[in-house]
Amino acid sequence: MVEHTTSMAASDPVSCCSPLDVEVLSEHDAVDIARVFAALSDPIRLRLLSLVASTGEVCSCDLEAPLERSQPTISHHTRILSEAGLITGEKRGRWMWWSVNTERLEQAARLLSA
Amino acid sequence: MVEHTTSMAASDPVSCCSPLDVEVLSEHDAVDIARVFAALSDPIRLRLLSLVASTGEVCSCDLEAPLERSQPTISHHTRILSEAGLITGEKRGRWMWWSVNTERLEQAARLLSA
DNA sequence: GGATTACATCGACGGATATCAATCTACCTA
DNA sequence: TAGGTAGATTGATATCCGTCGATGTAATCC
């Protein structure tokens, strides 16, 4: 995953604990990436994302019933997913339509593979 | 992402809010998957994972300094990553050696793409 | 055996988060 | 213009989570 710099194999059981000064993933980047995974770390949000992905476009009012959560709670979760860049909202009339930001998902996926 | 079942496009701005009874991602599966992403949702754990990934194998004592966290905190994070299946620990002598479970990472990555 | 070391566990504390009722805001319709 | 509706925001609450000091446990070294 993520970036490599150098690699010093320290497998000798006698000489341990030579401090790694290799800063592999920066603190700043880590905070950024963590925000995306935090958005994916809630079961309700995963099911919400799944619903949006499967139908292509869903309005908020269609989420309350299947997810069995109140309107403010749904609004809370769409906001978090939206701020993480995972879904995009478009207001049409009274309704808010949500769709999945596929590129952002792929981007997150790439962070986890090699 | 994840599984699809059927898909009913409801993009007509006049007729909204027909409740979707399509259960796309089950509640049980969502809880399972959320646990993995929750393990990835902390900056310290991401940097820890990155350190382990870059060196192949790291002992716990080599993590405290670069991550600037106490020994109990490091132990806490390795435990969470381990329980999520993302790293594997092996005790050799006094030292606990950690390595990345690549398959598990790839598995998580696949959940996010298509 | 006794001292030391690496790591786990416990207990406590502060901050984040999921949830909902109530309220506010914007938009549509009659 | 008045009433209704979709969704955001606010405030309150209960729970979860990251953190560390203190302590426990197992392995090593002298």
CSV table of C-alpha atoms (C1' of nucleotides) in Angstrom, one decimal, chain D:
chain,number,residue,atom,x,y,z
D,1,DT,C1',-50.0,35.0,-0.6
D,2,DA,C1',-50.8,30.9,2.3
D,3,DG,C1',-50.0,26.2,3.2
D,4,DG,C1',-47.4,22.2,2.6
D,5,DT,C1',-43.2,19.6,1.9
D,6,DA,C1',-38.0,18.2,1.5
D,7,DG,C1',-34.1,18.7,3.7
D,8,DA,C1',-30.6,21.2,6.7
D,9,DT,C1',-29.5,22.8,11.3
D,10,DT,C1',-29.6,22.9,16.3
D,11,DG,C1',-29.4,21.0,20.8
D,12,DA,C1',-29.4,17.2,23.8
D,13,DT,C1',-27.9,12.5,25.0
D,14,DA,C1',-25.7,8.1,25.1
D,15,DT,C1',-22.1,5.6,23.4
D,16,DC,C1',-17.7,4.9,21.3
D,17,DC,C1',-12.8,5.8,20.8
D,18,DG,C1',-7.8,7.5,21.4
D,19,DT,C1',-4.7,8.3,24.9
D,20,DC,C1',-1.7,7.5,28.8
D,21,DG,C1',-0.2,6.0,33.7
D,22,DA,C1',-0.1,2.1,36.4
D,23,DT,C1',0.1,-2.7,36.6
D,24,DG,C1',0.4,-7.6,35.0
D,25,DT,C1',2.8,-11.2,32.3
D,26,DA,C1',6.1,-13.7,29.9
D,27,DA,C1',10.6,-14.0,28.0
D,28,DT,C1',15.7,-13.0,28.3
D,29,DC,C1',20.1,-11.9,30.5
D,30,DC,C1',23.5,-11.9,34.3
